Short mmCIF file of C-alpha atoms in Angstrom, two decimals:
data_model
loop_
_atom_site.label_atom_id
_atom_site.label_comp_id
_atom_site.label_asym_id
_atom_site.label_seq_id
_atom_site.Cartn_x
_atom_site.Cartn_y
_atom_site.Cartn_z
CA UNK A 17 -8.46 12.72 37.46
CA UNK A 18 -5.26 14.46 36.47
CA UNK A 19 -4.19 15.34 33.24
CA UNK A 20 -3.68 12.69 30.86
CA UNK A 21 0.06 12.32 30.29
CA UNK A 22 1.19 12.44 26.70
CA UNK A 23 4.06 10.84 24.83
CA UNK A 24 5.30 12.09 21.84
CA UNK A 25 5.79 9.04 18.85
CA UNK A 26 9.35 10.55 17.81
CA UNK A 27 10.23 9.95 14.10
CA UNK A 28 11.74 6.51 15.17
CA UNK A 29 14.33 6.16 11.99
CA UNK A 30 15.89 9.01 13.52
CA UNK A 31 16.81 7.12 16.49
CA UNK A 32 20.15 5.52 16.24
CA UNK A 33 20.44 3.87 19.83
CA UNK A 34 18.74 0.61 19.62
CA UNK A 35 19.22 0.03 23.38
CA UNK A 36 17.50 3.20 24.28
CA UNK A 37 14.66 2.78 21.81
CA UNK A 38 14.33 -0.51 23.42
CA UNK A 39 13.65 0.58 27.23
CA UNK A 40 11.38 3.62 26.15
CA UNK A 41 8.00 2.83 24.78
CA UNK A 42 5.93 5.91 23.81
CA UNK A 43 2.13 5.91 23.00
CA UNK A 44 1.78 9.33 21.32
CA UNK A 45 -1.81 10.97 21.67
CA UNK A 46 -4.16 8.43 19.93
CA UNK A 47 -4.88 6.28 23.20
CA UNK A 48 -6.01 9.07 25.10
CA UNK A 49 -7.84 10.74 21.85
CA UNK A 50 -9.84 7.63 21.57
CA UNK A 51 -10.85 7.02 25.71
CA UNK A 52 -12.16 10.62 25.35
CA UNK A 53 -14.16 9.90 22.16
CA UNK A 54 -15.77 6.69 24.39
CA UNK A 55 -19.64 6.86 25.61
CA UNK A 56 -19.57 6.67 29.32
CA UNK A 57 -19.45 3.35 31.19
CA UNK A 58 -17.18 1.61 33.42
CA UNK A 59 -14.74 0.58 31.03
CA UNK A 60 -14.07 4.30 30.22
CA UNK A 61 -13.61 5.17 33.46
CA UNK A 62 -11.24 2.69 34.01
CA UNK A 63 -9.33 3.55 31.32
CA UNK A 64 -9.22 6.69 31.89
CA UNK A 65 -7.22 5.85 35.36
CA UNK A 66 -4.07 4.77 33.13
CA UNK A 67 -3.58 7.61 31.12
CA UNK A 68 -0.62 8.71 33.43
CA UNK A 69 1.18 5.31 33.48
CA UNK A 70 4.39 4.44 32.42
CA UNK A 71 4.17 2.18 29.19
CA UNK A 72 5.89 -0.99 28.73
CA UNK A 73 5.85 -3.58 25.99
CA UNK A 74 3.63 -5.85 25.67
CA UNK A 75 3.19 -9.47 23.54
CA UNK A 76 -0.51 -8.96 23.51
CA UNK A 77 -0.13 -6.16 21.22
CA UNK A 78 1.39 -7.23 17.74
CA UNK A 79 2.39 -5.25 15.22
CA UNK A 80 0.47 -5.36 11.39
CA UNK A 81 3.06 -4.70 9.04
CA UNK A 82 4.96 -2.83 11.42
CA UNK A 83 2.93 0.51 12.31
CA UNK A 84 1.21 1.05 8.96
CA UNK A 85 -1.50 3.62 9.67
CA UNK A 86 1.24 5.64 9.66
CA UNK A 87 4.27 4.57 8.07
CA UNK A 88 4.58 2.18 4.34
CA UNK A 89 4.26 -1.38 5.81
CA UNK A 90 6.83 -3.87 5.66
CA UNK A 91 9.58 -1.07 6.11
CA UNK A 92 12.56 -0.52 8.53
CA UNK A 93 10.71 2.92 9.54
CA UNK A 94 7.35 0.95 10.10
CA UNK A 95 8.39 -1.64 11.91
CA UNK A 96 10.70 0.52 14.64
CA UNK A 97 7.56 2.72 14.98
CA UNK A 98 5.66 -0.74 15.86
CA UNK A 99 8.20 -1.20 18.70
CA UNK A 100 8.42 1.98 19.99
CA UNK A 101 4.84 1.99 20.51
CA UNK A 102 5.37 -1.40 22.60
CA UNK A 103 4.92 -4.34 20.34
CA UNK A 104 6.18 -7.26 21.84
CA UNK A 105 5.62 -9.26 18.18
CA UNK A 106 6.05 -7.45 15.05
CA UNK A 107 5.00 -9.45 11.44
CA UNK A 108 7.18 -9.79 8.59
CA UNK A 109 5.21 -11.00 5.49
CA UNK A 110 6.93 -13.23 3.40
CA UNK A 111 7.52 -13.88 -0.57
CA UNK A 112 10.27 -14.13 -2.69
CA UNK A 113 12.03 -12.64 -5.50
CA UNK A 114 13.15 -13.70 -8.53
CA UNK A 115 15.88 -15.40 -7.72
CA UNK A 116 14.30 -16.91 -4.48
CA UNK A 117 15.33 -14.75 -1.55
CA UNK A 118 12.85 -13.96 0.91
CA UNK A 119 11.50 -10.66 0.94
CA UNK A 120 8.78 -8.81 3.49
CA UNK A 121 5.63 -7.90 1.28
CA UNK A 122 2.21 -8.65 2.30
CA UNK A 123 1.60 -9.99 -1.08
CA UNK A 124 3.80 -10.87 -3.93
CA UNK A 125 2.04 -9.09 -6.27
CA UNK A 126 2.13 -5.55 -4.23
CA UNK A 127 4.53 -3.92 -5.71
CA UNK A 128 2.55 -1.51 -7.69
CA UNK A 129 0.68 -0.23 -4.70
CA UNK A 130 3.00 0.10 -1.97
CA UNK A 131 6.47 0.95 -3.78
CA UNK A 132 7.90 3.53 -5.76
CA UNK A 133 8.32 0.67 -8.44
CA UNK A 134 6.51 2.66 -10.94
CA UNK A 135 8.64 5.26 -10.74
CA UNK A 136 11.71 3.74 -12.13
CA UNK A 137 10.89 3.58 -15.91
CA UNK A 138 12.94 0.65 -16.67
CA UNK A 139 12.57 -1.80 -13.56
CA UNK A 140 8.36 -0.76 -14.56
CA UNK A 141 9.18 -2.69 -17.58
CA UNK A 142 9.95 -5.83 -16.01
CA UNK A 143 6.19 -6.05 -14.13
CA UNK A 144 4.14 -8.97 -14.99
CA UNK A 145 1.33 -6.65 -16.14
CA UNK A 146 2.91 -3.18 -17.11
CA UNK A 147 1.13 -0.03 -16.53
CA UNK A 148 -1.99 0.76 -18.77
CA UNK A 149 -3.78 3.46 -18.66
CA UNK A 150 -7.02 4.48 -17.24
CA UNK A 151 -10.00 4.76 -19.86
CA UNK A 152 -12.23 7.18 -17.34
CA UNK A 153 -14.36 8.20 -20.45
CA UNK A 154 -15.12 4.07 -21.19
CA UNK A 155 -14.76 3.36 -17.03
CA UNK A 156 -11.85 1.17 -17.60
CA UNK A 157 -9.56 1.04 -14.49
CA UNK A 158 -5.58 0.86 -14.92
CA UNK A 159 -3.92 -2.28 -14.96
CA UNK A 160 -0.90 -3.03 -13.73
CA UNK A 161 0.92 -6.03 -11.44
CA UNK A 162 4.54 -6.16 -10.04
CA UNK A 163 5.66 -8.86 -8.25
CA UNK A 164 8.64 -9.85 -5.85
CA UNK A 165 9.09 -12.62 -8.29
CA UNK A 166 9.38 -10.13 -11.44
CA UNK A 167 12.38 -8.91 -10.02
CA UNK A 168 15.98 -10.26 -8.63
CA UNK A 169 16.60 -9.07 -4.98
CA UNK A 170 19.53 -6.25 -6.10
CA UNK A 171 16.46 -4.93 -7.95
CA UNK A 172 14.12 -4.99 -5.34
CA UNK A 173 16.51 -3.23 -2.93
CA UNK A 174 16.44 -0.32 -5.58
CA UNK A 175 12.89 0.31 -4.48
CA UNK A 176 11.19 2.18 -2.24
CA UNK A 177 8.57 1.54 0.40
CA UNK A 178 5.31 3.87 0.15
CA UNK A 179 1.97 4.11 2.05
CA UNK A 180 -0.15 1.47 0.06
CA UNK A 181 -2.66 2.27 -2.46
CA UNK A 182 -3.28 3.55 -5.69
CA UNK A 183 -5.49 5.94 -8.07
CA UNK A 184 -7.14 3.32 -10.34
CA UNK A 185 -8.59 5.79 -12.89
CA UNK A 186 -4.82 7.12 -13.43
CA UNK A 187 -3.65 7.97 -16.83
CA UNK A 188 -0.49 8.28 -15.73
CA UNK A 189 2.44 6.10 -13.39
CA UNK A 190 2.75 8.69 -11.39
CA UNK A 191 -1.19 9.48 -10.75
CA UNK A 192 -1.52 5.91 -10.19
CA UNK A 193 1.09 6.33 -7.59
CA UNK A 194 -0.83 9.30 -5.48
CA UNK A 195 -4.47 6.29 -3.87
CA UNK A 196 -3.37 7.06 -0.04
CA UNK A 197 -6.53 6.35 2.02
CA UNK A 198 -7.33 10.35 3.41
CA UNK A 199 -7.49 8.86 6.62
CA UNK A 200 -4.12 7.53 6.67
CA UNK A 201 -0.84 10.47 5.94
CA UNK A 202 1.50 10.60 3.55
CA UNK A 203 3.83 12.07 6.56
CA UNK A 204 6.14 9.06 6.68
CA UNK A 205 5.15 8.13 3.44
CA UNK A 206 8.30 8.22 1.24
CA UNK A 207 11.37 6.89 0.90
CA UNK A 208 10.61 3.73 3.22
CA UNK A 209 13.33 0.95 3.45
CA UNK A 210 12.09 -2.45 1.73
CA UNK A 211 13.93 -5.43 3.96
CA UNK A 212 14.63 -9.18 3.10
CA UNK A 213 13.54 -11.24 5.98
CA UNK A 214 16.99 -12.16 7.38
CA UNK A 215 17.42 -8.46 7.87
CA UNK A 216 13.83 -8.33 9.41
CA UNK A 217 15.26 -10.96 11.39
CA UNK A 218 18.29 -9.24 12.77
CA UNK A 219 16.46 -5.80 12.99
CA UNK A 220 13.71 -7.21 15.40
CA UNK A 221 16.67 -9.57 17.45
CA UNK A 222 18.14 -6.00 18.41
CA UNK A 223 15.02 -4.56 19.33
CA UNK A 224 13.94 -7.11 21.89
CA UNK A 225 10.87 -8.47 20.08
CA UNK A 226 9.36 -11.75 19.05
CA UNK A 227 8.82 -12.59 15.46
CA UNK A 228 5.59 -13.45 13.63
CA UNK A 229 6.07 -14.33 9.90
CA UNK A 230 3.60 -15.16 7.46
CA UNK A 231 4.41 -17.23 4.42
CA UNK A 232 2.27 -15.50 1.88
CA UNK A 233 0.45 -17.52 -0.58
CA UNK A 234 2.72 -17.77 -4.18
CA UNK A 235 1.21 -16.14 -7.18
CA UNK A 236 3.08 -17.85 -9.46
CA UNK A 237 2.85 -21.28 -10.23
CA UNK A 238 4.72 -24.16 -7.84
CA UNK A 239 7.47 -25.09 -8.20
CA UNK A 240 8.64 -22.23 -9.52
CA UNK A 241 11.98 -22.50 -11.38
CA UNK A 242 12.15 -25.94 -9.17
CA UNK A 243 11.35 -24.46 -5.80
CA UNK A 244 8.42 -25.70 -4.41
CA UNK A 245 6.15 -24.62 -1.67
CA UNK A 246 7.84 -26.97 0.69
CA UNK A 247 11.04 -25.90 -0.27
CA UNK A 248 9.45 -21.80 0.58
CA UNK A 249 7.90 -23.59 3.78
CA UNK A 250 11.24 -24.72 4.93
CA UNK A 251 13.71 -21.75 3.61
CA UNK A 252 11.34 -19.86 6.14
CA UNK A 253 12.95 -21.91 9.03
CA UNK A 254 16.37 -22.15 8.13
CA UNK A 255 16.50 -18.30 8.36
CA UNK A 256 15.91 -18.54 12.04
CA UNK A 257 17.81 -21.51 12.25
CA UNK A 258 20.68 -19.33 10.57
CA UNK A 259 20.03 -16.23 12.78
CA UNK A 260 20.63 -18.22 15.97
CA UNK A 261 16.58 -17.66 17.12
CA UNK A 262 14.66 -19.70 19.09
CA UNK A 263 11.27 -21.76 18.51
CA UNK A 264 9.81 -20.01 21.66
CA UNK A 265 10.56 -16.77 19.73
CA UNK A 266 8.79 -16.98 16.92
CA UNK A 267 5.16 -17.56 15.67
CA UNK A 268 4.88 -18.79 11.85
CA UNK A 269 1.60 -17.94 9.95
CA UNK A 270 0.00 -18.92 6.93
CA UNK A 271 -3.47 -19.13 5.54
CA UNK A 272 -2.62 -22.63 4.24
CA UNK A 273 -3.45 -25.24 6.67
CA UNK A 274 -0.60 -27.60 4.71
CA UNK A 275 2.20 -25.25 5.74
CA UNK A 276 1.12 -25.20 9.49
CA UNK A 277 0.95 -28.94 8.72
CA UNK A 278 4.38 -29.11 7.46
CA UNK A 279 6.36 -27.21 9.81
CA UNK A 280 4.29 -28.60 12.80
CA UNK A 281 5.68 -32.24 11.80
CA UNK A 282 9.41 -31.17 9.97
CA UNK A 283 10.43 -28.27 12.40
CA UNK A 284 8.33 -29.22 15.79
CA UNK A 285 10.14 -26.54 17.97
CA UNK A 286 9.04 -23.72 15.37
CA UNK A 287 5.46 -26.07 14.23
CA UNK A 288 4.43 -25.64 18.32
CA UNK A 289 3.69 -21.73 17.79
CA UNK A 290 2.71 -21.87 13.97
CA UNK A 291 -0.56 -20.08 13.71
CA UNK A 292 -3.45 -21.29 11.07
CA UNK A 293 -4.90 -17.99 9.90
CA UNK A 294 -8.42 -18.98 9.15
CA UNK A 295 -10.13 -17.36 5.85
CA UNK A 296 -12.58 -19.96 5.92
CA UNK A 297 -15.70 -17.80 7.23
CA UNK A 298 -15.08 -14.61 4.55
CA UNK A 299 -13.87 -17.07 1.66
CA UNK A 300 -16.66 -19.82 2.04
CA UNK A 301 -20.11 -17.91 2.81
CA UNK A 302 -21.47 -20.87 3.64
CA UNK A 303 -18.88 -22.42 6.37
CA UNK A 304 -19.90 -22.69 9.59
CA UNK A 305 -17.59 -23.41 12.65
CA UNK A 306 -18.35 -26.06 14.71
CA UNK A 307 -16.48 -28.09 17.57
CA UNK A 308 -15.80 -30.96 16.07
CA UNK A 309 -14.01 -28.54 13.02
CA UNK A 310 -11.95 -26.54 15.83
CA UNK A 311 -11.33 -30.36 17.87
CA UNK A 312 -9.87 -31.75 14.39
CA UNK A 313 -7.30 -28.76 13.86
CA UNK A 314 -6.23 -28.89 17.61
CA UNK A 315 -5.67 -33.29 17.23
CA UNK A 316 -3.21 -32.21 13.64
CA UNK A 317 -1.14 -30.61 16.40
CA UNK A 318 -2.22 -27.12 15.49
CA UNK A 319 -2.33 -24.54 18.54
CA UNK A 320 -3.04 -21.20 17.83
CA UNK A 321 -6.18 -20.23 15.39
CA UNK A 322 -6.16 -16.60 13.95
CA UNK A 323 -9.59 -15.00 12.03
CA UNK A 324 -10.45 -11.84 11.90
CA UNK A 325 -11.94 -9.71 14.66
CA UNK A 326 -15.39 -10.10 12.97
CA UNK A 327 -15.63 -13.57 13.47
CA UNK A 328 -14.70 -13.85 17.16
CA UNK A 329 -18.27 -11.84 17.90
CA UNK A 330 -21.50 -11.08 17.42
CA UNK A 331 -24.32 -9.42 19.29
CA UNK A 332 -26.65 -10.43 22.16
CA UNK A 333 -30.64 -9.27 22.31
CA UNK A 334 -29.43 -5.96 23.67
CA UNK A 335 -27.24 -5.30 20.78
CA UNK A 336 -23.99 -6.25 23.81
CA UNK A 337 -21.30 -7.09 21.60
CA UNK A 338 -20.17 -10.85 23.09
CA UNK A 339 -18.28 -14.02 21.65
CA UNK A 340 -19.24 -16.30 18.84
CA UNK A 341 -20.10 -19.40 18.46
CA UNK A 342 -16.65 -19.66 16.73
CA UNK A 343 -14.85 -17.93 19.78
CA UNK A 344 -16.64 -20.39 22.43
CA UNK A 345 -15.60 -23.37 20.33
CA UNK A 346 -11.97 -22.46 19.52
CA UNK A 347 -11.47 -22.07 23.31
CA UNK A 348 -13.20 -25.49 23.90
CA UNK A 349 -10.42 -27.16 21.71
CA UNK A 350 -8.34 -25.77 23.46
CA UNK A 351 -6.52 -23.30 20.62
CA UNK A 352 -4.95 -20.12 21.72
CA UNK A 353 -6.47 -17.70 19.61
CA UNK A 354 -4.54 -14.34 17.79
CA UNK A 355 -7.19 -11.40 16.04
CA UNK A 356 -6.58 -9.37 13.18
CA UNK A 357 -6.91 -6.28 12.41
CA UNK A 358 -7.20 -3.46 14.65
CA UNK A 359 -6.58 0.07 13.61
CA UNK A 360 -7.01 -0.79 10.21
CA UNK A 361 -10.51 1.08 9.45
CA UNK A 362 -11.07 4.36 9.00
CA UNK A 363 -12.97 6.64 10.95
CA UNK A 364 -15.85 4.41 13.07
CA UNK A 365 -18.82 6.39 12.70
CA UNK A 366 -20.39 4.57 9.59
CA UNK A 367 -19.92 1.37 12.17
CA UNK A 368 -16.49 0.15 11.51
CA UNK A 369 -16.54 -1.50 7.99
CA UNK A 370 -15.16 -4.77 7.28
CA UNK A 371 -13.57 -5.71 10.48
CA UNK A 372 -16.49 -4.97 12.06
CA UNK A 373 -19.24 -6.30 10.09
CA UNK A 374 -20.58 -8.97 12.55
CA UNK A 375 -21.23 -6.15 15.22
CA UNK A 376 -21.84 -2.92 13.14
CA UNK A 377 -24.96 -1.78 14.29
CA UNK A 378 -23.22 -1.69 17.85
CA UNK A 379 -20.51 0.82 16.41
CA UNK A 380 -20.64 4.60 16.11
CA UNK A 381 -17.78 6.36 17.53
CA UNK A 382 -13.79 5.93 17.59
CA UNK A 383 -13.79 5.08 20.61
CA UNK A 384 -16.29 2.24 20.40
CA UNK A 385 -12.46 0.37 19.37
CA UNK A 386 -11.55 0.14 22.61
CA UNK A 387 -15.37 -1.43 23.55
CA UNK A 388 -14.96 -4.41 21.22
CA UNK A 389 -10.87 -4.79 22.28
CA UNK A 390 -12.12 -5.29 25.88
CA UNK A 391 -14.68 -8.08 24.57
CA UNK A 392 -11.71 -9.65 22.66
CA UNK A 393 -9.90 -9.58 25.05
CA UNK A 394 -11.87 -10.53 28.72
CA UNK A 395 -14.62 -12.41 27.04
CA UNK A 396 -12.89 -13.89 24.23
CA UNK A 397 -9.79 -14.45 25.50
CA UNK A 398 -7.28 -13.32 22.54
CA UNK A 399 -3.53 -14.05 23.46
CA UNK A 400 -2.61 -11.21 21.47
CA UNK A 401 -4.38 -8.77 18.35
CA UNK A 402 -2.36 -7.11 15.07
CA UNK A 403 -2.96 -3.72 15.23
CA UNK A 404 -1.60 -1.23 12.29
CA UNK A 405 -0.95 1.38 15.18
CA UNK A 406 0.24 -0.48 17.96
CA UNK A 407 0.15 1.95 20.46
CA UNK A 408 -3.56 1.80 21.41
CA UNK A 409 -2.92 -2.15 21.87
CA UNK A 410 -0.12 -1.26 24.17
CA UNK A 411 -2.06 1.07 25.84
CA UNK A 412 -4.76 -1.33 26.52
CA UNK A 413 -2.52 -4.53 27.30
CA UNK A 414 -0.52 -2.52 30.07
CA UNK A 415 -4.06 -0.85 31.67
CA UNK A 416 -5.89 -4.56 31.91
CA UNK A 417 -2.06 -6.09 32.94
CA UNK A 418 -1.70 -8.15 29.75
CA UNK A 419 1.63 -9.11 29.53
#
């Protein structure tokens, strides 16, 4: 085998020619870190055969909040690192701000964890819950929330993206600032550019890429200040409608079936992609999936189905990871399904965490990621996966020919 080939992952927001950024997708070394970290078998070696090829974009591979391993999600920087690494699709959360312009945050009460916001003294002020401090000697944790909502959008735009998390047993903003997971970097950390969605919107129309929004859940109370969730639902739309983008382009999200609901039967060539993300296993310990469940969401007109990876699989006798009962009856309905999240965990070796948790005991190394992808992907039969560092996504989508 010859040398594996490796691209360099250039600090994309240095890159001012959009056309140029669009033809050249780069993988950097983690692809080629993890195939080497992989026991031996078949799938290795084949892997191993496309460490020399050329890599091209792929919608299989969708980027989480841009590229955030790496770079403070929801961010201009963060979400041209998720294309140069050959997203096809790249996610814009969705909230609002005060005075109801839409906004890409993964929640609308984030603010305090992945933004600068604490930083500016007087903005601080206007936070739902304003900084308190730590009590280590009693055990008491900060508390603090910011929201989107706490703030008008010339207020937001004073704020800066960061790597999220935060130092709950801070006594000080500043402390509380410094929670990076040690297995992410602070690298790109600083100094990231927040973006409503329109500019999301225009940013991802020059780069060539589909568009996945998801209408995040309110945290205030609906209506709020007369805008109601349908109101949110449809503002969502008109953006596109507005930007001069296609149905076929994008592919709406949200956790609540009624929104899916709503813009599958008020905005059919946008409803026909909307994707239910499905909570229902991790929120209700008790749920089950069943056919007749999965047969019921595909007759409301609902065709794509997104859980997480965990709930896709499961293991045989022989500790094999395979598909789920969930995963064999979503594909008897008949509903494309989407996976989240891949490159999201930290180091495998402890088997995988979270995202993992219906197939730890199968998991021990990095580069069992790539063993469970393959399953998702061949056995499952996953249209596409959000992964927080696209690249290995890419990687894998161009080796198998996944378009």
């Amino acid at each position: 085998m010859k040398p594996p080939l490796i691209s360099i992952v250039l600090p994309v927001f240095f890159v001012s020619d959009v056309t140029a950024l669009e033809a050249e997708v780069s993988l950097g070394p983690r692809p080629a870190f993890l195939v080497a970290d992989m026991n031996e078998s078949p799938l290795k070696e084949k892997l191993e055969t496309c460490l020399n090829n050329k890599p091209e974009k792929s919608n299989f591979s969708i980027g989480h909040r841009g590229a955030a391993l790496m770079f403070p999600e929801h961010t201009k920087e963060s979400y041209m690192a998720a294309v140069q690494m050959g997203a096809g699709i790249v996610e814009c959360d969705v909230t609002f701000t005060k005075d109801k312009v839409l906004v890409c945050r993964h929640s609308q009460n984030d603010l305090h964890t992945t933004t600068d916001v604490l930083a500016h003294p007087e903005l601080a002020k206007k936070c739902s819950v304003p900084f308190t401090p730590a009590n280590p000697q009693k055990g008491e944790k900060a508390k603090v929330e910011c929201r989107t909502s706490d703030f008008t959008l010339a207020e937001f735009k004073q704020l800066s993206g960061k790597m999220d998390g935060a130092n709950a047993m801070a006594t000080t903003p500043e402390a509380y600032m410094k929670g990076t997971p040690d297995w992410r970097t602070e690298l790109y950390g600083s100094k990231g550019t927040l973006m409503t969605h329109a500019e999301s919107i225009q940013l991802f129309k020059s780069l060539g890429v589909k568009m996945t929004p998801e209408l995040k859940a309110p945290k205030v109370d609906m209506p709020f200040d007369g805008y109601s969730q349908q109101d949110y639902a449809q503002a969502l739309i008109d953006e596109y409608k507005k930007a001069g983008v296609k149905g076929d382009d994008v592919y709406l999200q949200s956790f609540n079936i009624d929104d899916v609901k709503y813009w599958i039967d008020a905005e059919p060539d946008f409803g026909k992609q909307a994707v239910y993300l499905d909570s229902r296993m991790y929120k209700n310990k008790t749920w089950r999936a069943s056919l007749e469940d999965m047969q019921a969401l595909k007759a409301l007109g609902v065709g794509f189905i997104a859980p997480p990876m965990f709930a896709l699989v499961t293991l045989n006798q022989d500790d094999q990871i395979v598909p789920s009962e969930y995963a064999t009856f979503a594909k008897e309905a008949g509903l494309e399904v989407i996976t989240w999240t891949f490159e999201r965990s930290g180091p495998l070796s402890g088997g995988g965490g979270w995202y993992y948790q219906s197939v730890n005991k199968a998991i021990n190394n990095d580069g069992d990621a790539f063993v469970l992808l393959d399953v998702l992907a061949r056995n499952v039969g996953v249209v596409g996966v959000f992964s927080d560092w696209p690249a290995t996504t890419t990687f894998y989508a161009n080796c198998m020919g996944l378009k």
